[in-house]
Amino acid sequence: MEDALKFISTAEVDEGFADEAARKLLLSGEGNDQKTRIIWKLLVLGARKSMSVEEFRALLGASTSAESIGNAFEKYREKIIENLKTIRWEYDDLMDVDWSVAKVHQSSLLGSNAEGEMQASFCLKTAPAGGLATRTIDVTFDDTQLHAFLYNLKEAQNMMEASRK
């Protein structure tokens, strides 16, 4: 992604070229040059993440090339999103979850007992949609972080329920 943004900041992309690249993406998928493929990468990324036009423009930064690509995204955004749905693009699949909660007590032979420290660990195994190789994501929380995470999770759940009403 960074390479695409760096390329766009240095390359000259006029309005007509960006528009033509977006149309090729939607109609034929033909385009062998690097500039066209980088424009496709950016357009698909913006559509895949359901970015608004403003968010997409902010991602690209300020340059004449970014403005041209932003205009093409504004014009073809909905069509690209529709096409992504036809190929059944999906987020990674969650394959397995392992978790553990532990409280470690420390004591000395002299009888003083230090406060225990709680830790929660989660191991998520994911596979890309349509792929077989799994990827592991490990997350460990201490007591304070776990409480903050659970609070934020509950708040998000409440907002989802409120938006459904």
PDB file of C-alpha atoms in Angstrom:
ATOM      1  CA  MET A   1       0.000   0.000   0.000  1.00  0.00           C
ATOM      2  CA  GLU A   2       2.777   2.410   0.920  1.00  0.00           C
ATOM      3  CA  ASP A   3       4.511   1.700  -2.376  1.00  0.00           C
ATOM      4  CA  ALA A   4       1.336   2.617  -4.267  1.00  0.00           C
ATOM      5  CA  LEU A   5       0.935   5.889  -2.371  1.00  0.00           C
ATOM      6  CA  LYS A   6       4.611   6.732  -2.912  1.00  0.00           C
ATOM      7  CA  PHE A   7       4.328   5.978  -6.628  1.00  0.00           C
ATOM      8  CA  ILE A   8       1.227   8.155  -6.997  1.00  0.00           C
ATOM      9  CA  SER A   9       2.917  11.057  -5.199  1.00  0.00           C
ATOM     10  CA  THR A  10       5.732  11.020  -7.776  1.00  0.00           C
ATOM     11  CA  ALA A  11       3.871   9.925 -10.933  1.00  0.00           C
ATOM     12  CA  GLU A  12       1.881  12.176 -13.216  1.00  0.00           C
ATOM     13  CA  VAL A  13      -1.693  10.940 -13.537  1.00  0.00           C
ATOM     14  CA  ASP A  14      -4.060  13.213 -15.414  1.00  0.00           C
ATOM     15  CA  GLU A  15      -7.859  13.154 -15.184  1.00  0.00           C
ATOM     16  CA  GLY A  16      -8.339  11.234 -18.439  1.00  0.00           C
ATOM     17  CA  PHE A  17      -5.833   8.509 -17.564  1.00  0.00           C
ATOM     18  CA  ALA A  18      -7.345   7.904 -14.106  1.00  0.00           C
ATOM     19  CA  ASP A  19     -10.856   7.755 -15.575  1.00  0.00           C
ATOM     20  CA  GLU A  20      -9.747   5.350 -18.316  1.00  0.00           C
ATOM     21  CA  ALA A  21      -7.960   3.112 -15.782  1.00  0.00           C
ATOM     22  CA  ALA A  22     -11.116   2.944 -13.639  1.00  0.00           C
ATOM     23  CA  ARG A  23     -13.247   2.054 -16.676  1.00  0.00           C
ATOM     24  CA  LYS A  24     -10.774  -0.676 -17.697  1.00  0.00           C
ATOM     25  CA  LEU A  25     -10.973  -2.098 -14.182  1.00  0.00           C
ATOM     26  CA  LEU A  26     -14.752  -2.338 -14.436  1.00  0.00           C
ATOM     27  CA  LEU A  27     -15.080  -3.476 -18.044  1.00  0.00           C
ATOM     28  CA  SER A  28     -12.146  -5.569 -19.178  1.00  0.00           C
ATOM     29  CA  GLY A  29      -9.467  -5.845 -16.521  1.00  0.00           C
ATOM     30  CA  GLU A  30      -6.904  -5.209 -19.236  1.00  0.00           C
ATOM     31  CA  GLY A  31      -3.963  -3.039 -18.379  1.00  0.00           C
ATOM     32  CA  ASN A  32      -0.379  -4.150 -18.122  1.00  0.00           C
ATOM     33  CA  ASP A  33       1.361  -0.936 -17.183  1.00  0.00           C
ATOM     34  CA  GLN A  34       2.414  -0.250 -13.608  1.00  0.00           C
ATOM     35  CA  LYS A  35       0.538   3.033 -13.301  1.00  0.00           C
ATOM     36  CA  THR A  36      -2.806   1.431 -14.221  1.00  0.00           C
ATOM     37  CA  ARG A  37      -2.308  -1.465 -11.800  1.00  0.00           C
ATOM     38  CA  ILE A  38      -1.437   0.886  -8.937  1.00  0.00           C
ATOM     39  CA  ILE A  39      -4.553   2.961  -9.628  1.00  0.00           C
ATOM     40  CA  TRP A  40      -6.598  -0.271  -9.586  1.00  0.00           C
ATOM     41  CA  LYS A  41      -5.007  -1.276  -6.288  1.00  0.00           C
ATOM     42  CA  LEU A  42      -5.978   2.037  -4.705  1.00  0.00           C
ATOM     43  CA  LEU A  43      -9.515   2.040  -6.127  1.00  0.00           C
ATOM     44  CA  VAL A  44     -10.182  -1.526  -4.964  1.00  0.00           C
ATOM     45  CA  LEU A  45      -8.729  -0.800  -1.528  1.00  0.00           C
ATOM     46  CA  GLY A  46     -11.027   2.194  -1.116  1.00  0.00           C
ATOM     47  CA  ALA A  47     -14.075   0.237  -2.280  1.00  0.00           C
ATOM     48  CA  ARG A  48     -13.219  -2.842  -0.231  1.00  0.00           C
ATOM     49  CA  LYS A  49     -13.004  -0.773   2.944  1.00  0.00           C
ATOM     50  CA  SER A  50     -16.194   1.104   1.974  1.00  0.00           C
ATOM     51  CA  MET A  51     -14.372   4.410   2.248  1.00  0.00           C
ATOM     52  CA  SER A  52     -16.237   7.600   1.598  1.00  0.00           C
ATOM     53  CA  VAL A  53     -14.843   9.837  -1.128  1.00  0.00           C
ATOM     54  CA  GLU A  54     -13.474  12.195   1.548  1.00  0.00           C
ATOM     55  CA  GLU A  55     -11.703   9.345   3.375  1.00  0.00           C
ATOM     56  CA  PHE A  56     -10.245   8.113   0.090  1.00  0.00           C
ATOM     57  CA  ARG A  57      -8.971  11.576  -0.816  1.00  0.00           C
ATOM     58  CA  ALA A  58      -7.430  11.928   2.665  1.00  0.00           C
ATOM     59  CA  LEU A  59      -5.659   8.582   2.182  1.00  0.00           C
ATOM     60  CA  LEU A  60      -4.144   9.723  -1.115  1.00  0.00           C
ATOM     61  CA  GLY A  61      -2.963  13.097   0.137  1.00  0.00           C
ATOM     62  CA  ALA A  62      -2.727  16.301  -1.842  1.00  0.00           C
ATOM     63  CA  SER A  63      -1.314  16.181  -5.365  1.00  0.00           C
ATOM     64  CA  THR A  64      -2.676  16.532  -8.876  1.00  0.00           C
ATOM     65  CA  SER A  65      -2.420  12.763  -9.358  1.00  0.00           C
ATOM     66  CA  ALA A  66      -4.288  12.141  -6.103  1.00  0.00           C
ATOM     67  CA  GLU A  67      -6.994  14.564  -7.177  1.00  0.00           C
ATOM     68  CA  SER A  68      -7.431  12.772 -10.520  1.00  0.00           C
ATOM     69  CA  ILE A  69      -7.647   9.352  -8.854  1.00  0.00           C
ATOM     70  CA  GLY A  70     -10.011  10.754  -6.213  1.00  0.00           C
ATOM     71  CA  ASN A  71     -12.313  12.044  -8.963  1.00  0.00           C
ATOM     72  CA  ALA A  72     -12.295   8.618 -10.644  1.00  0.00           C
ATOM     73  CA  PHE A  73     -13.106   6.990  -7.282  1.00  0.00           C
ATOM     74  CA  GLU A  74     -15.979   9.406  -6.760  1.00  0.00           C
ATOM     75  CA  LYS A  75     -17.358   8.603 -10.215  1.00  0.00           C
ATOM     76  CA  TYR A  76     -16.977   4.789 -10.098  1.00  0.00           C
ATOM     77  CA  ARG A  77     -17.083   3.992  -6.349  1.00  0.00           C
ATOM     78  CA  GLU A  78     -20.536   2.372  -6.309  1.00  0.00           C
ATOM     79  CA  LYS A  79     -19.837   0.271  -9.421  1.00  0.00           C
ATOM     80  CA  ILE A  80     -16.557  -1.023  -7.990  1.00  0.00           C
ATOM     81  CA  ILE A  81     -18.291  -1.977  -4.723  1.00  0.00           C
ATOM     82  CA  GLU A  82     -21.009  -3.804  -6.704  1.00  0.00           C
ATOM     83  CA  ASN A  83     -18.364  -5.693  -8.696  1.00  0.00           C
ATOM     84  CA  LEU A  84     -16.545  -6.723  -5.519  1.00  0.00           C
ATOM     85  CA  LYS A  85     -19.797  -8.249  -4.288  1.00  0.00           C
ATOM     86  CA  THR A  86     -20.123 -10.332  -7.471  1.00  0.00           C
ATOM     87  CA  ILE A  87     -16.752 -11.981  -6.888  1.00  0.00           C
ATOM     88  CA  ARG A  88     -17.776 -12.678  -3.293  1.00  0.00           C
ATOM     89  CA  TRP A  89     -14.890 -10.786  -1.752  1.00  0.00           C
ATOM     90  CA  GLU A  90     -14.858 -11.478   1.966  1.00  0.00           C
ATOM     91  CA  TYR A  91     -12.776 -10.707   5.021  1.00  0.00           C
ATOM     92  CA  ASP A  92     -10.501 -13.364   6.515  1.00  0.00           C
ATOM     93  CA  ASP A  93     -12.259 -16.340   8.097  1.00  0.00           C
ATOM     94  CA  LEU A  94     -11.770 -16.938  11.814  1.00  0.00           C
ATOM     95  CA  MET A  95     -10.674 -20.561  12.099  1.00  0.00           C
ATOM     96  CA  ASP A  96      -9.936 -21.070  15.797  1.00  0.00           C
ATOM     97  CA  VAL A  97      -9.805 -19.169  19.085  1.00  0.00           C
ATOM     98  CA  ASP A  98      -7.728 -20.220  22.074  1.00  0.00           C
ATOM     99  CA  TRP A  99      -7.904 -18.212  25.269  1.00  0.00           C
ATOM    100  CA  SER A 100      -6.662 -18.359  28.813  1.00  0.00           C
ATOM    101  CA  VAL A 101      -6.963 -16.316  31.994  1.00  0.00           C
ATOM    102  CA  ALA A 102      -4.324 -16.606  34.689  1.00  0.00           C
ATOM    103  CA  LYS A 103      -3.573 -14.875  37.953  1.00  0.00           C
ATOM    104  CA  VAL A 104       0.005 -15.052  39.120  1.00  0.00           C
ATOM    105  CA  HIS A 105       0.676 -14.795  42.868  1.00  0.00           C
ATOM    106  CA  GLN A 106       4.103 -13.942  44.091  1.00  0.00           C
ATOM    107  CA  SER A 107       5.224 -14.726  47.614  1.00  0.00           C
ATOM    108  CA  SER A 108       8.434 -14.986  49.511  1.00  0.00           C
ATOM    109  CA  LEU A 109       9.540 -17.334  52.227  1.00  0.00           C
ATOM    110  CA  LEU A 110       9.269 -14.494  54.738  1.00  0.00           C
ATOM    111  CA  GLY A 111       5.498 -14.544  54.486  1.00  0.00           C
ATOM    112  CA  SER A 112       4.826 -11.332  52.547  1.00  0.00           C
ATOM    113  CA  ASN A 113       2.337 -11.892  49.763  1.00  0.00           C
ATOM    114  CA  ALA A 114       2.458  -9.480  46.856  1.00  0.00           C
ATOM    115  CA  GLU A 115      -0.686  -8.576  44.937  1.00  0.00           C
ATOM    116  CA  GLY A 116      -1.383 -11.017  42.112  1.00  0.00           C
ATOM    117  CA  GLU A 117      -1.322  -9.948  38.490  1.00  0.00           C
ATOM    118  CA  MET A 118      -4.046 -11.119  36.128  1.00  0.00           C
ATOM    119  CA  GLN A 119      -3.445 -11.752  32.433  1.00  0.00           C
ATOM    120  CA  ALA A 120      -5.800 -12.768  29.666  1.00  0.00           C
ATOM    121  CA  SER A 121      -4.421 -14.178  26.427  1.00  0.00           C
ATOM    122  CA  PHE A 122      -6.234 -14.744  23.150  1.00  0.00           C
ATOM    123  CA  CYS A 123      -4.851 -16.595  20.146  1.00  0.00           C
ATOM    124  CA  LEU A 124      -6.878 -16.096  16.949  1.00  0.00           C
ATOM    125  CA  LYS A 125      -6.181 -18.238  13.899  1.00  0.00           C
ATOM    126  CA  THR A 126      -7.426 -16.789  10.628  1.00  0.00           C
ATOM    127  CA  ALA A 127      -7.309 -17.848   6.998  1.00  0.00           C
ATOM    128  CA  PRO A 128      -7.720 -15.524   4.042  1.00  0.00           C
ATOM    129  CA  ALA A 129     -10.968 -15.983   2.137  1.00  0.00           C
ATOM    130  CA  GLY A 130     -10.329 -18.697  -0.414  1.00  0.00           C
ATOM    131  CA  GLY A 131      -6.920 -19.542   1.041  1.00  0.00           C
ATOM    132  CA  LEU A 132      -5.569 -22.407   3.092  1.00  0.00           C
ATOM    133  CA  ALA A 133      -2.618 -20.944   4.986  1.00  0.00           C
ATOM    134  CA  THR A 134      -3.512 -19.773   8.478  1.00  0.00           C
ATOM    135  CA  ARG A 135      -2.222 -16.714  10.253  1.00  0.00           C
ATOM    136  CA  THR A 136      -2.007 -16.423  14.035  1.00  0.00           C
ATOM    137  CA  ILE A 137      -2.789 -13.259  15.980  1.00  0.00           C
ATOM    138  CA  ASP A 138      -1.790 -13.257  19.667  1.00  0.00           C
ATOM    139  CA  VAL A 139      -3.234 -10.670  22.059  1.00  0.00           C
ATOM    140  CA  THR A 140      -2.407 -10.428  25.765  1.00  0.00           C
ATOM    141  CA  PHE A 141      -4.139  -8.088  28.221  1.00  0.00           C
ATOM    142  CA  ASP A 142      -3.278  -7.210  31.793  1.00  0.00           C
ATOM    143  CA  ASP A 143      -6.103  -6.575  34.275  1.00  0.00           C
ATOM    144  CA  THR A 144      -6.588  -2.894  33.403  1.00  0.00           C
ATOM    145  CA  GLN A 145      -6.383  -3.434  29.645  1.00  0.00           C
ATOM    146  CA  LEU A 146      -8.877  -6.305  29.805  1.00  0.00           C
ATOM    147  CA  HIS A 147     -11.423  -4.211  31.700  1.00  0.00           C
ATOM    148  CA  ALA A 148     -10.999  -1.324  29.227  1.00  0.00           C
ATOM    149  CA  PHE A 149     -11.368  -3.713  26.267  1.00  0.00           C
ATOM    150  CA  LEU A 150     -14.521  -5.303  27.712  1.00  0.00           C
ATOM    151  CA  TYR A 151     -15.990  -1.852  28.399  1.00  0.00           C
ATOM    152  CA  ASN A 152     -15.329  -0.733  24.804  1.00  0.00           C
ATOM    153  CA  LEU A 153     -16.735  -3.999  23.469  1.00  0.00           C
ATOM    154  CA  LYS A 154     -19.935  -3.542  25.493  1.00  0.00           C
ATOM    155  CA  GLU A 155     -20.251   0.072  24.306  1.00  0.00           C
ATOM    156  CA  ALA A 156     -19.886  -1.053  20.673  1.00  0.00           C
ATOM    157  CA  GLN A 157     -22.510  -3.743  21.220  1.00  0.00           C
ATOM    158  CA  ASN A 158     -24.906  -1.173  22.724  1.00  0.00           C
ATOM    159  CA  MET A 159     -24.363   1.173  19.756  1.00  0.00           C
ATOM    160  CA  MET A 160     -25.057  -1.669  17.301  1.00  0.00           C
ATOM    161  CA  GLU A 161     -28.297  -2.509  19.100  1.00  0.00           C
ATOM    162  CA  ALA A 162     -29.323   1.155  19.212  1.00  0.00           C
ATOM    163  CA  SER A 163     -28.671   1.561  15.475  1.00  0.00           C
ATOM    164  CA  ARG A 164     -30.933  -1.402  14.681  1.00  0.00           C
ATOM    165  CA  LYS A 165     -33.917   0.242  16.398  1.00  0.00           C
TER     166      LYS A 165
END
